[in-house]
CSV table of C-alpha atoms in Angstrom, one decimal:
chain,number,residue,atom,x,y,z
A,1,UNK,CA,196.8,75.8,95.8
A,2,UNK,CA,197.3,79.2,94.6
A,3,UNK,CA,194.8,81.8,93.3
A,4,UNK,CA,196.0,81.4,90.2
A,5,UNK,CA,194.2,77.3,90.4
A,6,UNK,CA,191.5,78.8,92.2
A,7,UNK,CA,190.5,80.7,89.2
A,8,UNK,CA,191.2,77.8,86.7
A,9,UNK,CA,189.0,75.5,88.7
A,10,UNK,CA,186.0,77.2,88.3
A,11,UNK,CA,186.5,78.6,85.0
A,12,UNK,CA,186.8,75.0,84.0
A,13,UNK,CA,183.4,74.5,85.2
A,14,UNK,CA,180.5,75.7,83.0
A,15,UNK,CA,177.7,75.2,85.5
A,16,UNK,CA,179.8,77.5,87.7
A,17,UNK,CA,180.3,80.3,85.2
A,18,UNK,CA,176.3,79.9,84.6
A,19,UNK,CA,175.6,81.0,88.3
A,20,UNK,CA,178.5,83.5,88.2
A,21,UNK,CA,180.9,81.7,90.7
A,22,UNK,CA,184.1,83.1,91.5
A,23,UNK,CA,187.0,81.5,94.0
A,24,UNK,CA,188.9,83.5,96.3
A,25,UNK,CA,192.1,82.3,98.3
A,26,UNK,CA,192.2,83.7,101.7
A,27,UNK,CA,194.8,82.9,104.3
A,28,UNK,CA,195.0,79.1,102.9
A,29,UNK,CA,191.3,78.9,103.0
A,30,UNK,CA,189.0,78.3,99.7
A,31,UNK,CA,185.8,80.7,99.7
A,32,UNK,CA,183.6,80.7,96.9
A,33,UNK,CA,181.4,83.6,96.1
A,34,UNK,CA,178.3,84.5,94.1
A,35,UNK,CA,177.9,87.8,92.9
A,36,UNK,CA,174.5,89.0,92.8
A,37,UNK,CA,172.6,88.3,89.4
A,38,UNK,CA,169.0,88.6,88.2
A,39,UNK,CA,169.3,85.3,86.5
A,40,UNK,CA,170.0,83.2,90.0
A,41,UNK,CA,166.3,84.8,91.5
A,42,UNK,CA,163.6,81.9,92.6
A,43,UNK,CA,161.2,84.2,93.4
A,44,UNK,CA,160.8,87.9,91.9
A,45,UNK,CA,157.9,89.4,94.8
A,46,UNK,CA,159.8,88.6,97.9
A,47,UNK,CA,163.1,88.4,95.8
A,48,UNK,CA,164.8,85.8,97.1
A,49,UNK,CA,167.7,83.2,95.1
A,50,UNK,CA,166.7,80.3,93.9
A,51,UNK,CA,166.7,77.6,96.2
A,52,UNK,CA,168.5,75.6,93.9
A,53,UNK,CA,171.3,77.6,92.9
A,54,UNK,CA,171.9,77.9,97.1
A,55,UNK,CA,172.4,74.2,96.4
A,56,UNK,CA,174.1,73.9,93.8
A,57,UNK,CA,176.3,76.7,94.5
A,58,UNK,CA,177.5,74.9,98.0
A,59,UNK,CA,177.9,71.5,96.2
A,60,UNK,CA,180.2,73.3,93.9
A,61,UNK,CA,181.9,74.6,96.8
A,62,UNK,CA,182.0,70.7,98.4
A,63,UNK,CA,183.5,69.5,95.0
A,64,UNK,CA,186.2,72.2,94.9
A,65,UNK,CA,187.3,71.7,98.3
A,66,UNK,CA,187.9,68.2,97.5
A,67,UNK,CA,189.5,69.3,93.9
A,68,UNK,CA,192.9,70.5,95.8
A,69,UNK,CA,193.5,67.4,97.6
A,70,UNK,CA,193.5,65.8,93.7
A,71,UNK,CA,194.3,68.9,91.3
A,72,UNK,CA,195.2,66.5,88.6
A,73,UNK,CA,192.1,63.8,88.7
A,74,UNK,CA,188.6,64.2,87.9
A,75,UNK,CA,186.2,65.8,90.1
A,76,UNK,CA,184.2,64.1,93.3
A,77,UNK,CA,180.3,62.9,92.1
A,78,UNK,CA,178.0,64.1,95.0
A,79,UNK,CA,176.3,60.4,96.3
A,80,UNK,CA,174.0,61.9,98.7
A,81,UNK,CA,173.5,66.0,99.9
A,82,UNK,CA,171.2,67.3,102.9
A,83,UNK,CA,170.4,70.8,102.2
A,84,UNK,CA,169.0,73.2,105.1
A,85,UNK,CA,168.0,76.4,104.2
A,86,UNK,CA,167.8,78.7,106.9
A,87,UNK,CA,167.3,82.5,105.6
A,88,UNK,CA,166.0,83.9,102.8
A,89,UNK,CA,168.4,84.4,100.0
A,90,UNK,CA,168.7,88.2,99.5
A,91,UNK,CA,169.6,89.8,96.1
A,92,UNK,CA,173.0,90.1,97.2
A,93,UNK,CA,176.3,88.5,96.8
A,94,UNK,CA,176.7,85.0,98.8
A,95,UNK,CA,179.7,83.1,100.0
A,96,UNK,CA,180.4,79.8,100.8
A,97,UNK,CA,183.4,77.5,102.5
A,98,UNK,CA,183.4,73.7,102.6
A,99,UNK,CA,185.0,71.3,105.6
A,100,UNK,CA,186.0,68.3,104.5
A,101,UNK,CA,184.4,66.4,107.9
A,102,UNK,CA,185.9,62.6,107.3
A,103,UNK,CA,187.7,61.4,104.3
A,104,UNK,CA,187.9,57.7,103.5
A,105,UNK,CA,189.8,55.9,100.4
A,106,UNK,CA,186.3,56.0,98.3
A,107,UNK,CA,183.8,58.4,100.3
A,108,UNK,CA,184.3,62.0,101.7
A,109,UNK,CA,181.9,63.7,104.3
A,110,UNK,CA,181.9,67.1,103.2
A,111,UNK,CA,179.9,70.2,105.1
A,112,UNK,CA,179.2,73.9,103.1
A,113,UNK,CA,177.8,76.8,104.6
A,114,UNK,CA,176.3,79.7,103.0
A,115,UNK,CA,176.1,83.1,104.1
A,116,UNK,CA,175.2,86.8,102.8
A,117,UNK,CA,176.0,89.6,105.6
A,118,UNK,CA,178.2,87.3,108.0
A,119,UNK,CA,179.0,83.6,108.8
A,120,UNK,CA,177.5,83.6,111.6
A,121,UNK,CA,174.4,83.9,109.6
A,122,UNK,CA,174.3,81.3,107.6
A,123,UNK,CA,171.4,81.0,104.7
A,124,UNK,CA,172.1,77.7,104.1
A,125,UNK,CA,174.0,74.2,104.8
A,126,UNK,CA,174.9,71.4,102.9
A,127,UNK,CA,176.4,68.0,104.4
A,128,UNK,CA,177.1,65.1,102.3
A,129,UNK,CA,178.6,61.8,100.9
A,130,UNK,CA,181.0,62.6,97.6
A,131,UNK,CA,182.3,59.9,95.6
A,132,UNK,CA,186.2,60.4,95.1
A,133,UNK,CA,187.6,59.8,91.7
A,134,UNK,CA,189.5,56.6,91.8
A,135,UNK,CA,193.7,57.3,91.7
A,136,UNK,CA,194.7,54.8,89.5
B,1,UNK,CA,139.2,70.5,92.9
B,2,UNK,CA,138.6,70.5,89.4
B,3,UNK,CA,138.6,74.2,89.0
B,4,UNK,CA,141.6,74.5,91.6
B,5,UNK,CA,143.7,72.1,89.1
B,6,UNK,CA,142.4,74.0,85.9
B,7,UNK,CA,143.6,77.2,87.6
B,8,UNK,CA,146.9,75.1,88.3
B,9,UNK,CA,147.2,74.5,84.8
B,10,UNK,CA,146.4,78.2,83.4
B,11,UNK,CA,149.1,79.5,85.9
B,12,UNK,CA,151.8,76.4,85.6
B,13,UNK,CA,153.7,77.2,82.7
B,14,UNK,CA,154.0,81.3,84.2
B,15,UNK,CA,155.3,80.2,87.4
B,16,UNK,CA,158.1,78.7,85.8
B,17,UNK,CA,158.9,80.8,83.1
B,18,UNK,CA,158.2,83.9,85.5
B,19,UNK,CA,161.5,82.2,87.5
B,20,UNK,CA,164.3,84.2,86.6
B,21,UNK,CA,166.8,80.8,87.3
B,22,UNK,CA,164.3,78.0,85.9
B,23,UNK,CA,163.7,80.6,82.8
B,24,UNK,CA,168.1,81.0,82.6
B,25,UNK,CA,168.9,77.0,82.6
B,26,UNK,CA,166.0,76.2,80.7
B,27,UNK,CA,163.4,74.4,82.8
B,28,UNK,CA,159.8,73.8,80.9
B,29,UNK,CA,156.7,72.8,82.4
B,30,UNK,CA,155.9,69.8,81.5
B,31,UNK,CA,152.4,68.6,83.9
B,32,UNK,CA,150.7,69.9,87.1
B,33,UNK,CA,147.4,67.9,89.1
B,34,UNK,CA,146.4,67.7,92.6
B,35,UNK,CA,149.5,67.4,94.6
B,36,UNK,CA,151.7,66.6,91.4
B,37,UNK,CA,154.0,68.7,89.5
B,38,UNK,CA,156.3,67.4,85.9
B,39,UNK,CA,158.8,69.4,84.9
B,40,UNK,CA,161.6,68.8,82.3
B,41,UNK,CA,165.3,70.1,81.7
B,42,UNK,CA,166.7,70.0,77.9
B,43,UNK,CA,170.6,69.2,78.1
B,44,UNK,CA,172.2,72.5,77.7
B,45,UNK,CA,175.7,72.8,77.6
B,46,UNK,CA,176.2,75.8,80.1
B,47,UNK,CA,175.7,73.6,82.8
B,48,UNK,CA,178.4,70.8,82.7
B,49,UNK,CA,179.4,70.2,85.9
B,50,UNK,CA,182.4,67.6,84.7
B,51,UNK,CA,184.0,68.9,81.5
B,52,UNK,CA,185.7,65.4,80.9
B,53,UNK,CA,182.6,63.6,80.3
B,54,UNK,CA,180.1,66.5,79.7
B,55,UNK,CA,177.9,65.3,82.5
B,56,UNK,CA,175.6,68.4,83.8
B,57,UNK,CA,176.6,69.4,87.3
B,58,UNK,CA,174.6,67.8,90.1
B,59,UNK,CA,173.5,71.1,91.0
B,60,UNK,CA,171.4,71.7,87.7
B,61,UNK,CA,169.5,68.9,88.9
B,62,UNK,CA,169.0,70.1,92.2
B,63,UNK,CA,167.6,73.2,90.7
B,64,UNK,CA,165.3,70.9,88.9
B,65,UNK,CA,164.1,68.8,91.7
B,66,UNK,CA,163.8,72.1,93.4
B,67,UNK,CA,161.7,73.8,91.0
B,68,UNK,CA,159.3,70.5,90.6
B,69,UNK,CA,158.8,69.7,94.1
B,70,UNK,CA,157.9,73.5,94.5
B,71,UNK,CA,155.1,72.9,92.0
B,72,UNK,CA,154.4,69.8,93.7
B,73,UNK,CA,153.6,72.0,96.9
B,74,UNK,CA,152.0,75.1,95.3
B,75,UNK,CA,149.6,72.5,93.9
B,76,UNK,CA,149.5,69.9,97.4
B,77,UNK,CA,147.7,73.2,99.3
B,78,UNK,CA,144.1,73.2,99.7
B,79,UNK,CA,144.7,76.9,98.5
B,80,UNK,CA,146.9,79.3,96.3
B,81,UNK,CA,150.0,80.6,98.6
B,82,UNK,CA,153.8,81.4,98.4
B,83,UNK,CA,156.2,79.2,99.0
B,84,UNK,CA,159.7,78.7,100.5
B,85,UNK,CA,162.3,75.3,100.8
B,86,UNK,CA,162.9,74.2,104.0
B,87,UNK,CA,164.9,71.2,103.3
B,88,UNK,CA,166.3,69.3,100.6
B,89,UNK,CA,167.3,65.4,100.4
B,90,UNK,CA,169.3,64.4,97.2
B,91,UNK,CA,170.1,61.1,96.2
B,92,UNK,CA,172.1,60.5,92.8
B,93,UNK,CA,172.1,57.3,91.6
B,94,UNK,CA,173.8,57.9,88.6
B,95,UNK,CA,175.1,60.5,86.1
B,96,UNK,CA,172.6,62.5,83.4
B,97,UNK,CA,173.3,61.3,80.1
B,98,UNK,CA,174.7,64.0,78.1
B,99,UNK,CA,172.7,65.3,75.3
B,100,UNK,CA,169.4,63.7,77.2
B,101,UNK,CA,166.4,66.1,78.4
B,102,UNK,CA,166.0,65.5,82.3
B,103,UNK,CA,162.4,65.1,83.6
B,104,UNK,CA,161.5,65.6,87.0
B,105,UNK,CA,158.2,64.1,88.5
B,106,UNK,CA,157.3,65.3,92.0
B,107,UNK,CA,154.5,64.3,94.4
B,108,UNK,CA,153.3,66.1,97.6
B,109,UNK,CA,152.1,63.4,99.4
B,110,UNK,CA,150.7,65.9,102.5
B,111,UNK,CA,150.2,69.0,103.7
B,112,UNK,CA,149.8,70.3,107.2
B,113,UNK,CA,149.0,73.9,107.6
B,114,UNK,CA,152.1,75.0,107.1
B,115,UNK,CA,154.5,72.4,105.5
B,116,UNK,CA,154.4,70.4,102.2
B,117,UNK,CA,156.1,67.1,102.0
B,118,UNK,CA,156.8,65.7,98.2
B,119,UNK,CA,159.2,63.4,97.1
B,120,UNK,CA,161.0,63.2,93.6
B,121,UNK,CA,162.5,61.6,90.8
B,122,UNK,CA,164.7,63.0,88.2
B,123,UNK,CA,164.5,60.7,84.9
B,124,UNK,CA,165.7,60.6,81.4
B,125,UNK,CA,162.6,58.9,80.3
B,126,UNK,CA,161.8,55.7,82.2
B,127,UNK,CA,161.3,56.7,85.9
B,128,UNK,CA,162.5,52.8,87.0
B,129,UNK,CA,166.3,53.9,86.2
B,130,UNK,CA,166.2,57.6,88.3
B,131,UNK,CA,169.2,59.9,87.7
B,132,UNK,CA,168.1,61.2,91.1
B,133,UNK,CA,165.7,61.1,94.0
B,134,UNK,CA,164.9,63.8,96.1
B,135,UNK,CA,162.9,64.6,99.8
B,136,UNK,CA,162.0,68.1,100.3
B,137,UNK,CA,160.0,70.2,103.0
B,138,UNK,CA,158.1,73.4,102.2
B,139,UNK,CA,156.6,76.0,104.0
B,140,UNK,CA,154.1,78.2,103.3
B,141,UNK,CA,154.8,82.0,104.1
B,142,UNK,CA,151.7,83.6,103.7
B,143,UNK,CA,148.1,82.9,103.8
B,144,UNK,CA,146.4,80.9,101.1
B,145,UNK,CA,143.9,82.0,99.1
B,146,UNK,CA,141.2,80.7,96.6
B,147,UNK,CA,142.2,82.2,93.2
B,148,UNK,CA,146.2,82.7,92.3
B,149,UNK,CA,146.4,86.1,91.8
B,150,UNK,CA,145.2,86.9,95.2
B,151,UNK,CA,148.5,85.1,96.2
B,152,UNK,CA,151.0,87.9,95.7
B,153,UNK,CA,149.2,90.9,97.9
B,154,UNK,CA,150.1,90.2,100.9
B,155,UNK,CA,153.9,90.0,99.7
B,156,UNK,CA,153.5,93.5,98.3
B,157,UNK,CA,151.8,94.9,101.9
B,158,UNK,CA,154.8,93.0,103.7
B,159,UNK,CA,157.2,95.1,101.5
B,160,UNK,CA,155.6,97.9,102.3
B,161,UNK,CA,155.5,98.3,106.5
């Protein structure tokens, strides 16, 4: 995969340009990140992001993961996510990186962590079962 | 109770609209009781998750489920607090329509002192054929207090020190 795919993949994606995702290609390694906007707050007192754009930001990240092993079919359905959250989401920008943990001809285990000041902080986790587009 | 749930409804439709995200994607309030909390999502095609088939991305409807079970919690507590997710379960069990409004029903079916449990379902209409199910746990993360607009001063004097 190249940068160049990186940033076609999620430009293709509506829902990601909603949130503001972005993809960056480091050293082989897919890392999506989510500049800080007003519009992704949950709560305006504490301010923290919304819970669910935590979660729908890492299942974008499982999904695009799983994109370059298929560039040219459709995209993985999420069947099933767990989602932890662990810090508060500051009003800053957030990154996330997906492990493909088992891969099967029809399911894919897929874990995402999210983080703000360093990875080994995480704000959130996501594991779950993705349904892979069929290659024929 | 029945003043607590009239208060629910006089402050329901703020506390979504007053969320920067539920306000950006659209989310309306729909219904709030004792422990229950309806919300609903128009289709809106800024958040496609699948440009093929125009399907909204699963994570709209996370957002969603989110935002309803937090409702759900607000109004499970035997009080007026703030609240934070703790976990999240998601089941989909099949794709949004597209073009089709997505309602979310959500019931907190207990409360400890601390936590709010509610379960989910994310619906175009008849609640037998779910687009979604969800499981989530809340917290509370300050005290509680008998009248909403007592809820947000001890956020502002935790800012403060």
């Amino acid at each position: 995969m190249t940068q160049r795919l990186a940033d076609s993949l999620v430009a293709s994606i509506p829902y990601a340009q909603t949130l503001g995702i972005e993809a960056k290609l480091t050293d082989g390694e897919l890392i999506l990140n989510l500049p800080y906007l007003k519009s992704n707050i949950g709560n305006p007192t504490l301010p923290a992001l919304h819970g669910g754009v935590i979660g729908g930001f890492m299942e974008v990240c499982a999904m695009a993961e799983l994109r370059r092993l298929s560039p040219d079919l459709p995209f993985s359905k999420p069947i099933g996510v767990n989602i932890d959250y662990l810090r508060r989401g500051k009003p800053v920008e957030t990154f996330a990186r997906a492990t493909i943990f088992k891969k099967g001809s029809r399911v894919a285990n897929v874990r995402v962590r999210a983080w703000q000041e360093s990875p080994e902080t995480p704000i959130a986790a996501l594991s779950g079962h993705f349904l892979l587009p069929e290659t024929k | 109770m029945t003043n607590f749930v009239e208060k629910l409804w006089e402050i329901g439709p703020g506390l979504i609209e007053g969320t920067p995200h539920a306000n950006k994607i659209g989310i309306k309030f729909v219904a709030v009781d004792k422990g229950l909390g309806t919300l609903s999502l128009p289709y809106n095609t800024a958040l496609i998750g699948d440009p093929r088939s125009r399907v909204i991305a699963g994570g709209a409807v996370t957002t969603l489920l989110d935002q309803a079970c937090g409702l759900a919690a607000i109004a499970g507590f035997d009080g007026f607090g703030q609240i934070a997710t703790l976990s999240l379960r998601i089941d989909y069990q099949r794709s949004a329509k597209p073009g089709e409004t997505v309602i979310a029903e959500a019931v907190c079916y207990k409360t400890t002192r601390h936590v709010a449990f509610i379960r989910a379902v994310a619906h175009d209409g008849d609640a037998d054929d779910p687009i979604a199910t969800a499981q989530a746990c809340f917290i509370l993360t300050g005290p509680l207090y008998k009248l909403p607009g007592e809820a947000a001063k001890p956020v502002e004097k935790r800012a403060e020190t």
